[in-house]
Coordinates of N, CA, C and O and ligand atoms in Angstrom, one line a residue:
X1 N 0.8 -1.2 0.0 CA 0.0 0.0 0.0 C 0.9 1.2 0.0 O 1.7 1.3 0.9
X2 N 0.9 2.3 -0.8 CA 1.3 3.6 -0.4 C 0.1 4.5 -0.7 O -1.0 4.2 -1.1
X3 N 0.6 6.0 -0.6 CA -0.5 7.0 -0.3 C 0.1 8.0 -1.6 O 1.3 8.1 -2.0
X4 N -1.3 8.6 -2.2 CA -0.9 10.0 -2.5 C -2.1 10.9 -2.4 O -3.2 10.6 -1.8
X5 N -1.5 12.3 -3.2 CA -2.2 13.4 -2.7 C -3.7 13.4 -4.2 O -3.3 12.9 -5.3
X6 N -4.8 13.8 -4.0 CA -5.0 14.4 -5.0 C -6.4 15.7 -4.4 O -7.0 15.7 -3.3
X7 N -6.5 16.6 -5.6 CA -6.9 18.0 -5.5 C -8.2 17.9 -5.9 O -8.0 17.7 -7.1
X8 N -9.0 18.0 -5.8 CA -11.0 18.4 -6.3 C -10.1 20.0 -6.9 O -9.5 20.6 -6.0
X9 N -10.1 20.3 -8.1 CA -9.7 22.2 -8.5 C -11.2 23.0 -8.3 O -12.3 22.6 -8.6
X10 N -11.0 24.0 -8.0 CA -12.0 24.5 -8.1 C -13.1 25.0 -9.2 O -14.1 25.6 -8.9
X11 N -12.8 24.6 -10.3 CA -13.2 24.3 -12.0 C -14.5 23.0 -11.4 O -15.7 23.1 -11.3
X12 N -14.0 22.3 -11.2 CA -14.9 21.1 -10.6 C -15.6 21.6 -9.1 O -16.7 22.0 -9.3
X13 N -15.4 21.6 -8.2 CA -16.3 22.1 -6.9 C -17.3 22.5 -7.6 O -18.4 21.9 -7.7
X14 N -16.8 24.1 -8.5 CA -17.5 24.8 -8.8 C -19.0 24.4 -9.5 O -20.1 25.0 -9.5
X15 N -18.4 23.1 -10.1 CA -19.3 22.6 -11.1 C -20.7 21.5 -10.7 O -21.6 21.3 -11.4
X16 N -20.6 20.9 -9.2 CA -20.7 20.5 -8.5 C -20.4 19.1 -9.0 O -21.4 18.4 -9.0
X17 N -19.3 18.5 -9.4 CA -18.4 16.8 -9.5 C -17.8 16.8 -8.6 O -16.7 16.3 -8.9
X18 N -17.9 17.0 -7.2 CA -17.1 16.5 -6.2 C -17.6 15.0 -6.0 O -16.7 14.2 -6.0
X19 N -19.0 14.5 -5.9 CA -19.5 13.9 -5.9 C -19.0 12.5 -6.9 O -18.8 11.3 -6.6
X20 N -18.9 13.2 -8.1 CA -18.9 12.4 -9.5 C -17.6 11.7 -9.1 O -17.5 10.5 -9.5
X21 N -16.4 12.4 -8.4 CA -15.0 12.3 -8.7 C -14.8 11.5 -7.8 O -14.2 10.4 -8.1
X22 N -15.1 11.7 -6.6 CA -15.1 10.7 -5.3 C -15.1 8.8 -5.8 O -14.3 7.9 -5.8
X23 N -17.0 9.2 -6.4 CA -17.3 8.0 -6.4 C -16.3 7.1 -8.0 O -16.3 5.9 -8.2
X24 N -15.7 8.1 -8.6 CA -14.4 7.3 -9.8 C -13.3 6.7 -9.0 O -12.8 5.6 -9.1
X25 N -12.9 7.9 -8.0 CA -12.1 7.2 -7.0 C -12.0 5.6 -6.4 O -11.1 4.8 -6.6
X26 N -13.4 5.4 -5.4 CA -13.5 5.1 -4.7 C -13.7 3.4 -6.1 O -13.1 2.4 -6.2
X27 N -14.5 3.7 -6.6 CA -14.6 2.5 -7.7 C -13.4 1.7 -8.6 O -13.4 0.7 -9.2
X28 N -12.5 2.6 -8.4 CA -11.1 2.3 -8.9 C -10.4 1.9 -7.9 O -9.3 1.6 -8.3
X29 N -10.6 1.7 -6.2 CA -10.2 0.7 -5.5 C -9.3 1.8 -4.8 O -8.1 1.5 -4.7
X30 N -9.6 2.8 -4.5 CA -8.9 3.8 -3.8 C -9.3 4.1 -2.5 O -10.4 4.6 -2.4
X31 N -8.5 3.8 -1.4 CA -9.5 4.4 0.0 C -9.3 5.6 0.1 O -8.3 6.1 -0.4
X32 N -10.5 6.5 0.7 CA -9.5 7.9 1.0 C -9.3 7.9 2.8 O -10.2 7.4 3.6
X33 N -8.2 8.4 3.2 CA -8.0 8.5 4.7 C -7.7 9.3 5.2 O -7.7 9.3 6.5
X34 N -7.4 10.4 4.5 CA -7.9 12.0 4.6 C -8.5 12.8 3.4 O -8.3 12.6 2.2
X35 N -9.5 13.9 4.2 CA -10.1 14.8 3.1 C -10.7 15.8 4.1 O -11.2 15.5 5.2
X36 N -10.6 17.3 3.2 CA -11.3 18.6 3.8 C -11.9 19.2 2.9 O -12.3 18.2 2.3
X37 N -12.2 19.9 2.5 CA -12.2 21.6 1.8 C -11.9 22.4 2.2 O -12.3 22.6 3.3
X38 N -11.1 23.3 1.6 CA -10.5 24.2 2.1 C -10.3 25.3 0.9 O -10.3 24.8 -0.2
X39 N -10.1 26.9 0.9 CA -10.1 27.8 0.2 C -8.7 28.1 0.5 O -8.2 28.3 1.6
X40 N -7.8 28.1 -1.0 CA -6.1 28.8 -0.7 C -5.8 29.8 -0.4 O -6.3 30.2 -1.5
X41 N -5.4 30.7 0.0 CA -4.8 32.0 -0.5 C -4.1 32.1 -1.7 O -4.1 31.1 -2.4
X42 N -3.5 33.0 -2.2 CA -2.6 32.8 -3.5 C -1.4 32.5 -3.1 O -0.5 32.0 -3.8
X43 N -1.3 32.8 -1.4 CA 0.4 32.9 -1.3 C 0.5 31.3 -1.2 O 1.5 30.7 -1.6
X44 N -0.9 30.6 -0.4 CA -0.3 29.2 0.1 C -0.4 28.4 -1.4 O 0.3 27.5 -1.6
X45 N -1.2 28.8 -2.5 CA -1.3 28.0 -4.1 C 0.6 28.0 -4.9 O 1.3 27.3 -5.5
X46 N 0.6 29.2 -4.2 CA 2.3 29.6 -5.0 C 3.4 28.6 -4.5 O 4.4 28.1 -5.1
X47 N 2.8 28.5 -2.9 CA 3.8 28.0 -2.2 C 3.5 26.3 -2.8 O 4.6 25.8 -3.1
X48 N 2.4 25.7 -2.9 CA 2.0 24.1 -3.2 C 2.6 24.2 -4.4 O 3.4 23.2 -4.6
X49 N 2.7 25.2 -5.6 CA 3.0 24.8 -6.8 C 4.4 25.1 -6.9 O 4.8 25.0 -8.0
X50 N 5.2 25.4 -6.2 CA 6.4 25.9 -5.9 C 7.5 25.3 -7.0 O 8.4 25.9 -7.5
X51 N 7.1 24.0 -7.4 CA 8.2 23.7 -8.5 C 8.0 24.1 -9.8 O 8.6 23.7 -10.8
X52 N 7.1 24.7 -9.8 CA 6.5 25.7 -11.4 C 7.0 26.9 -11.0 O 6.2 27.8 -11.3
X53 N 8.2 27.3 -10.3 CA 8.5 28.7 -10.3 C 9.4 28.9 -12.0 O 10.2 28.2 -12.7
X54 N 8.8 30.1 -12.1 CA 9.5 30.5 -13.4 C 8.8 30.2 -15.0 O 9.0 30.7 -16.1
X55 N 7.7 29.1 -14.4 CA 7.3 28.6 -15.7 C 5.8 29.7 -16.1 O 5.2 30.3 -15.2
X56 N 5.5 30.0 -17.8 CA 4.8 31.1 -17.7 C 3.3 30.9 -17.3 O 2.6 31.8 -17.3
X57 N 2.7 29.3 -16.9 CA 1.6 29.7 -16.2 C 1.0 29.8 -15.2 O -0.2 29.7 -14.8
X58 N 2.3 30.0 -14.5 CA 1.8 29.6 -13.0 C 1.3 30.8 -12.5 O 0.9 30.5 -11.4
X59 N 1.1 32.2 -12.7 CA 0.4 33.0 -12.5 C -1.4 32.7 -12.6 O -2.3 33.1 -12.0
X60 N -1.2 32.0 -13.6 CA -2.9 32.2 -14.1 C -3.2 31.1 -13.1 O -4.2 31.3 -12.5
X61 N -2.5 29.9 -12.9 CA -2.8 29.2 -11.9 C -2.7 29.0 -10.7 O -3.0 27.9 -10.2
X62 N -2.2 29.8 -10.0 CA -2.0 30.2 -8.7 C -3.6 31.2 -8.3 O -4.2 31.0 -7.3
X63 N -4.1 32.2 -9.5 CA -5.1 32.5 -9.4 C -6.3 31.6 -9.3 O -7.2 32.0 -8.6
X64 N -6.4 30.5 -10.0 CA -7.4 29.7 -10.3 C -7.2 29.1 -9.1 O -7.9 29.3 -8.2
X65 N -6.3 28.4 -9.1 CA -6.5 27.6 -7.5 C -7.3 28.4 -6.4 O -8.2 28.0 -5.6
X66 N -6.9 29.6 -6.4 CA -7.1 30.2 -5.1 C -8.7 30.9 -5.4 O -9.1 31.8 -4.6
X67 N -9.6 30.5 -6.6 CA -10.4 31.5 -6.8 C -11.6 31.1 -6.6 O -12.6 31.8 -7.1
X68 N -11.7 29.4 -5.7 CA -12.7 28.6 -4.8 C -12.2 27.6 -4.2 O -11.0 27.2 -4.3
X69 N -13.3 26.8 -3.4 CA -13.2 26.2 -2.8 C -12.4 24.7 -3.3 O -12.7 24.1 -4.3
X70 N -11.2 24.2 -2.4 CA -10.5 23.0 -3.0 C -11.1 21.9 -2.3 O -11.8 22.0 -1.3
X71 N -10.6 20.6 -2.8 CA -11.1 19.3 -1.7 C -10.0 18.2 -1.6 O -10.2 17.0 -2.0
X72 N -8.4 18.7 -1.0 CA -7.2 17.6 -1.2 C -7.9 16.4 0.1 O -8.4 16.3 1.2
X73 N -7.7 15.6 -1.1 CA -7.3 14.3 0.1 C -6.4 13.2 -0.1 O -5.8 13.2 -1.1
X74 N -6.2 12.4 0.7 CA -4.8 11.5 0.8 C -5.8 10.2 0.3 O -6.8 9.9 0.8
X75 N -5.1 9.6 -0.8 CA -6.0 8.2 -0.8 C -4.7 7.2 -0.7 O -3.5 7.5 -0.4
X76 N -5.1 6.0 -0.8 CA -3.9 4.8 -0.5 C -4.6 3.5 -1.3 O -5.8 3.3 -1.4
X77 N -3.8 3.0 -1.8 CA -3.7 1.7 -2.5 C -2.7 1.1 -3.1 O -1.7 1.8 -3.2
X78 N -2.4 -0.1 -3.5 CA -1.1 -0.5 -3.7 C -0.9 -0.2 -5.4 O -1.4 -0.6 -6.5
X79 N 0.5 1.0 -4.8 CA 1.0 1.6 -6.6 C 0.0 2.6 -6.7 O -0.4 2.7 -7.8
X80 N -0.6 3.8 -5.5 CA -1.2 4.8 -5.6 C -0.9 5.8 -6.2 O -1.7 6.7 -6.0
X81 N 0.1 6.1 -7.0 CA 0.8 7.2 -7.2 C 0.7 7.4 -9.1 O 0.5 8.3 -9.9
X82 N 1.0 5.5 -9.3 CA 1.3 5.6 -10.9 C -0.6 5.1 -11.1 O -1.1 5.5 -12.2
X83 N -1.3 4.6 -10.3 CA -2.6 4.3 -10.9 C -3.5 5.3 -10.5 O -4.6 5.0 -11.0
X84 N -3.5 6.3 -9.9 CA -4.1 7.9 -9.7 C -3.6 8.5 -11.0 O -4.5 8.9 -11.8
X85 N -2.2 8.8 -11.5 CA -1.9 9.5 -12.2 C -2.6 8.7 -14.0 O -3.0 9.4 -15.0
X86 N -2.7 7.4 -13.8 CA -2.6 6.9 -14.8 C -4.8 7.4 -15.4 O -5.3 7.9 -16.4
X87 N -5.7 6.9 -13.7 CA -7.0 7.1 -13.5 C -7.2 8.7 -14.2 O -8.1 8.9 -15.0
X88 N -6.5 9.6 -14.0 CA -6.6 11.5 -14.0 C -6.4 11.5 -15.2 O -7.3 12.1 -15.8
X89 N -5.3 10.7 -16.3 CA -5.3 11.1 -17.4 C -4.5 12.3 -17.5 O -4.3 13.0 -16.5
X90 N -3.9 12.5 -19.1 CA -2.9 13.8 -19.3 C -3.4 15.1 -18.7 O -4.6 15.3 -18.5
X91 N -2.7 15.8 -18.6 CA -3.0 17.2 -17.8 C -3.3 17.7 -19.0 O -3.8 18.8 -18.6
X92 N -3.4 17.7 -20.2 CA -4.4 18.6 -21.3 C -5.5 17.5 -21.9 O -5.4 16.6 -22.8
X93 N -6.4 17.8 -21.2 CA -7.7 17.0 -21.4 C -7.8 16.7 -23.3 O -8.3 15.8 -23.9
X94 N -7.1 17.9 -23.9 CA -7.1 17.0 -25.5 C -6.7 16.0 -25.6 O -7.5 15.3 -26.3
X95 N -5.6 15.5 -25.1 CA -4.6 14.6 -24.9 C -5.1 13.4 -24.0 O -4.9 12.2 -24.3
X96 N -5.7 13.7 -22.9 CA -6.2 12.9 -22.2 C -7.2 11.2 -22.6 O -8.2 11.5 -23.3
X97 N -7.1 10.1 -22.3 CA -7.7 9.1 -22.6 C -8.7 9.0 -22.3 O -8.9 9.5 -21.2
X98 N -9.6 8.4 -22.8 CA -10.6 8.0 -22.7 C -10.9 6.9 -21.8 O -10.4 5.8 -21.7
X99 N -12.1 7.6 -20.8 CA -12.8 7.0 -20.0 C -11.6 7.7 -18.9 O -11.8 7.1 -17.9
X100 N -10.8 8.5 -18.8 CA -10.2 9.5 -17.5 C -11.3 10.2 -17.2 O -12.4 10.3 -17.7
X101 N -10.5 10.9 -15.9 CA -11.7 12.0 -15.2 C -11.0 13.3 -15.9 O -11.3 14.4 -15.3
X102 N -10.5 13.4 -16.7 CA -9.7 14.8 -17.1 C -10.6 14.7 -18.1 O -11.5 15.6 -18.3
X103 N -10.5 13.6 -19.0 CA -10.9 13.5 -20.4 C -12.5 13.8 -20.2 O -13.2 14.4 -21.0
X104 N -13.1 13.3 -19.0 CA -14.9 13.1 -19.1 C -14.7 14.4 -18.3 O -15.8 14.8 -18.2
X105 N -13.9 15.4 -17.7 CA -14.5 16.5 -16.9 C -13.6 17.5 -16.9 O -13.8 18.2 -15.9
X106 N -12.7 17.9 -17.7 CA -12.0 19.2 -17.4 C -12.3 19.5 -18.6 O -12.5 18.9 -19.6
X107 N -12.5 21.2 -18.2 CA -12.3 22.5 -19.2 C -11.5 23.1 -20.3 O -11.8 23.7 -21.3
X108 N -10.0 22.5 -19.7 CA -8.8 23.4 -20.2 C -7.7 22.7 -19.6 O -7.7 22.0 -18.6
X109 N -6.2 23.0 -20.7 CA -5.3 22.6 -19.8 C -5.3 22.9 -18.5 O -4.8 22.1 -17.7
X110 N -5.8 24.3 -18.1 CA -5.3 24.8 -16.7 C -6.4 24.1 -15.9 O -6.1 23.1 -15.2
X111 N -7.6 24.4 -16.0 CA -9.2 24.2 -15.4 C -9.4 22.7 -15.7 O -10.4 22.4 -16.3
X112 N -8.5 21.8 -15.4 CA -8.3 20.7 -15.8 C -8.7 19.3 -14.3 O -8.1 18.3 -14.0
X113 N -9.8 20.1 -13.8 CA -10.6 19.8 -12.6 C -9.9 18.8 -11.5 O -10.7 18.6 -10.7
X114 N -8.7 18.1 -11.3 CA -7.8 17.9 -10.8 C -6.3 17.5 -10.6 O -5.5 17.6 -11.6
X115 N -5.8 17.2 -9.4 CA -3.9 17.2 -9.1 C -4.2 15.9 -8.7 O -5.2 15.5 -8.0
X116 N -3.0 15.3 -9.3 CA -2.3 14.4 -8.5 C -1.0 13.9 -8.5 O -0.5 13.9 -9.7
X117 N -0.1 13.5 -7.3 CA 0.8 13.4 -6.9 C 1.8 12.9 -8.2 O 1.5 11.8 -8.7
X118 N 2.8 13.4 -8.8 CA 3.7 13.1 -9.5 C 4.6 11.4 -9.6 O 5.0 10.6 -10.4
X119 N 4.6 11.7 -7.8 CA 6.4 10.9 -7.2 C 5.8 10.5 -6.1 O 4.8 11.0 -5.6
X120 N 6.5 9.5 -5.5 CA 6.3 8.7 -4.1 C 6.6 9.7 -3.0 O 6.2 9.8 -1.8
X121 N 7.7 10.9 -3.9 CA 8.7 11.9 -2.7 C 7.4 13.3 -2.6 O 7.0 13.9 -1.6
X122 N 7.1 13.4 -4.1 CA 6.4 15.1 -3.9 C 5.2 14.2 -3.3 O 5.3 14.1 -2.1
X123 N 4.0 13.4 -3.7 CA 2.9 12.5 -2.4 C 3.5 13.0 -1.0 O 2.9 13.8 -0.3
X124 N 4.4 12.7 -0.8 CA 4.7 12.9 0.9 C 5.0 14.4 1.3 O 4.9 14.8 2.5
X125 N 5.4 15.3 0.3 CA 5.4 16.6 0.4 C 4.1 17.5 0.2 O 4.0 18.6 0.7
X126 N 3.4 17.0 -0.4 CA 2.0 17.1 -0.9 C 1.0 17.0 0.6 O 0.4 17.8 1.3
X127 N 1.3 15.5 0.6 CA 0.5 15.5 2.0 C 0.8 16.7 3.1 O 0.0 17.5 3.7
X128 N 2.2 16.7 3.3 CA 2.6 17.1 4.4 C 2.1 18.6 4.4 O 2.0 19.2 5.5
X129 N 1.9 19.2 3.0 CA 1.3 20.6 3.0 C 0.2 20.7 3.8 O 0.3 21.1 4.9
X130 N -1.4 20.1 3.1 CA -2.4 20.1 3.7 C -3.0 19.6 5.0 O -4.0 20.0 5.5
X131 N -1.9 18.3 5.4 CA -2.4 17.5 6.3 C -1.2 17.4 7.4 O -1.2 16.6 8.3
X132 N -0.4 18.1 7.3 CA 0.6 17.9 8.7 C 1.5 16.7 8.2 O 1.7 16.4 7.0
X133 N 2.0 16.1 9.4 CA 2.7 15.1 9.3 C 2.4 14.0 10.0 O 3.2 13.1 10.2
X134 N 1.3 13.9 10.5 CA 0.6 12.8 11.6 C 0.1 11.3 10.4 O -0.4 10.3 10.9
Ligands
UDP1 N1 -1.0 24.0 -16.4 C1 -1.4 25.0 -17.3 N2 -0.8 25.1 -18.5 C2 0.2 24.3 -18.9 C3 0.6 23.3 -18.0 C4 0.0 23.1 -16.8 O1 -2.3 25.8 -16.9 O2 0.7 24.4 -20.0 C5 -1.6 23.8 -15.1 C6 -2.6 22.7 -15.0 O3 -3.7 23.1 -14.1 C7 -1.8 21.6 -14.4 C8 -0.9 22.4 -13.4 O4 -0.6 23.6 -14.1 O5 -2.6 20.6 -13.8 C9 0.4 21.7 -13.0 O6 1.1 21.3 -14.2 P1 1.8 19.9 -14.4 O7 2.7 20.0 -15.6 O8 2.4 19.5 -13.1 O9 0.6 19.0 -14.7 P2 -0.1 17.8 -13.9 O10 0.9 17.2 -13.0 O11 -1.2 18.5 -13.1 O12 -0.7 16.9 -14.9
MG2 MG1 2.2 18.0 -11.7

């Protein structure tokens, strides 16, 4: 079993698929073992995207994050990291496969209705943002 992070964007809350996203989750054999909602500031979105310093869209996305309500939570399953990333589909929903939650529910590359964890290392840095270290 290991854990990662993933994000509800506010593109989605907004839309009201928190519901829709959960239950792809949870049907793909994912527990969740933490979850909140919570609204970012821009300073704490800058700070989570921190390894996009310098790249040109992290302005527009530091805004979007912060411009409703988010829903991170920690799920766990064995190989959570590469079968989340694989479930989310490419970060440009053009690109994205079929039957993903990107591909059936984002907007845009940015408005691309969720994150998830890259790496076994950023998961654990990820977590430790929203959830402490307990
Ligand atoms: N993003 C964007 N334009 C781009 C690339 C990324 O707006 O050209 C946004 C998008 O919301 C993406 C986030 O920045 O999910 C982080 O980018 P990354 O390359 O890490 O994609 P991800 O890991 O989310 O697939
Ligand atoms: Mg990423």
């Amino acid at each position: 079993m290991n854990r990662t992070l993933l994000i509800i964007k506010p593109d989605a809350t907004g839309r009201r698929l928190v519901g829709r996203i959960i239950d792809r989750l949870e049907r793909a054999g994912f527990d969740i073992v933490r979850m909140k909602m919570v609204r970012l500031t821009e300073a704490e979105a800058r700070r989570f995207y921190a390894v996009h310093e310098g790249k040109p869209f992290l302005d527009s996305l530091v805004a979007f994050m912060s411009s409703g309500p988010v829903v991170p939570m920690v799920l766990e399953k064995g190989n959570a990291v590469e079968d989340l990333r694989m479930l989310i589909g490419a970060t440009n929903p053009e690109n994205a496969a079929c039957g993903t939650i990107r591909q059936e529910m984002a907007l845009s590359v940015e408005k691309n209705s969720v994150h998830a964890s890259d790496s076994n290392e950023n998961a654990a840095t990820e977590i430790a943002f929203f959830f402490g270290q307990d």
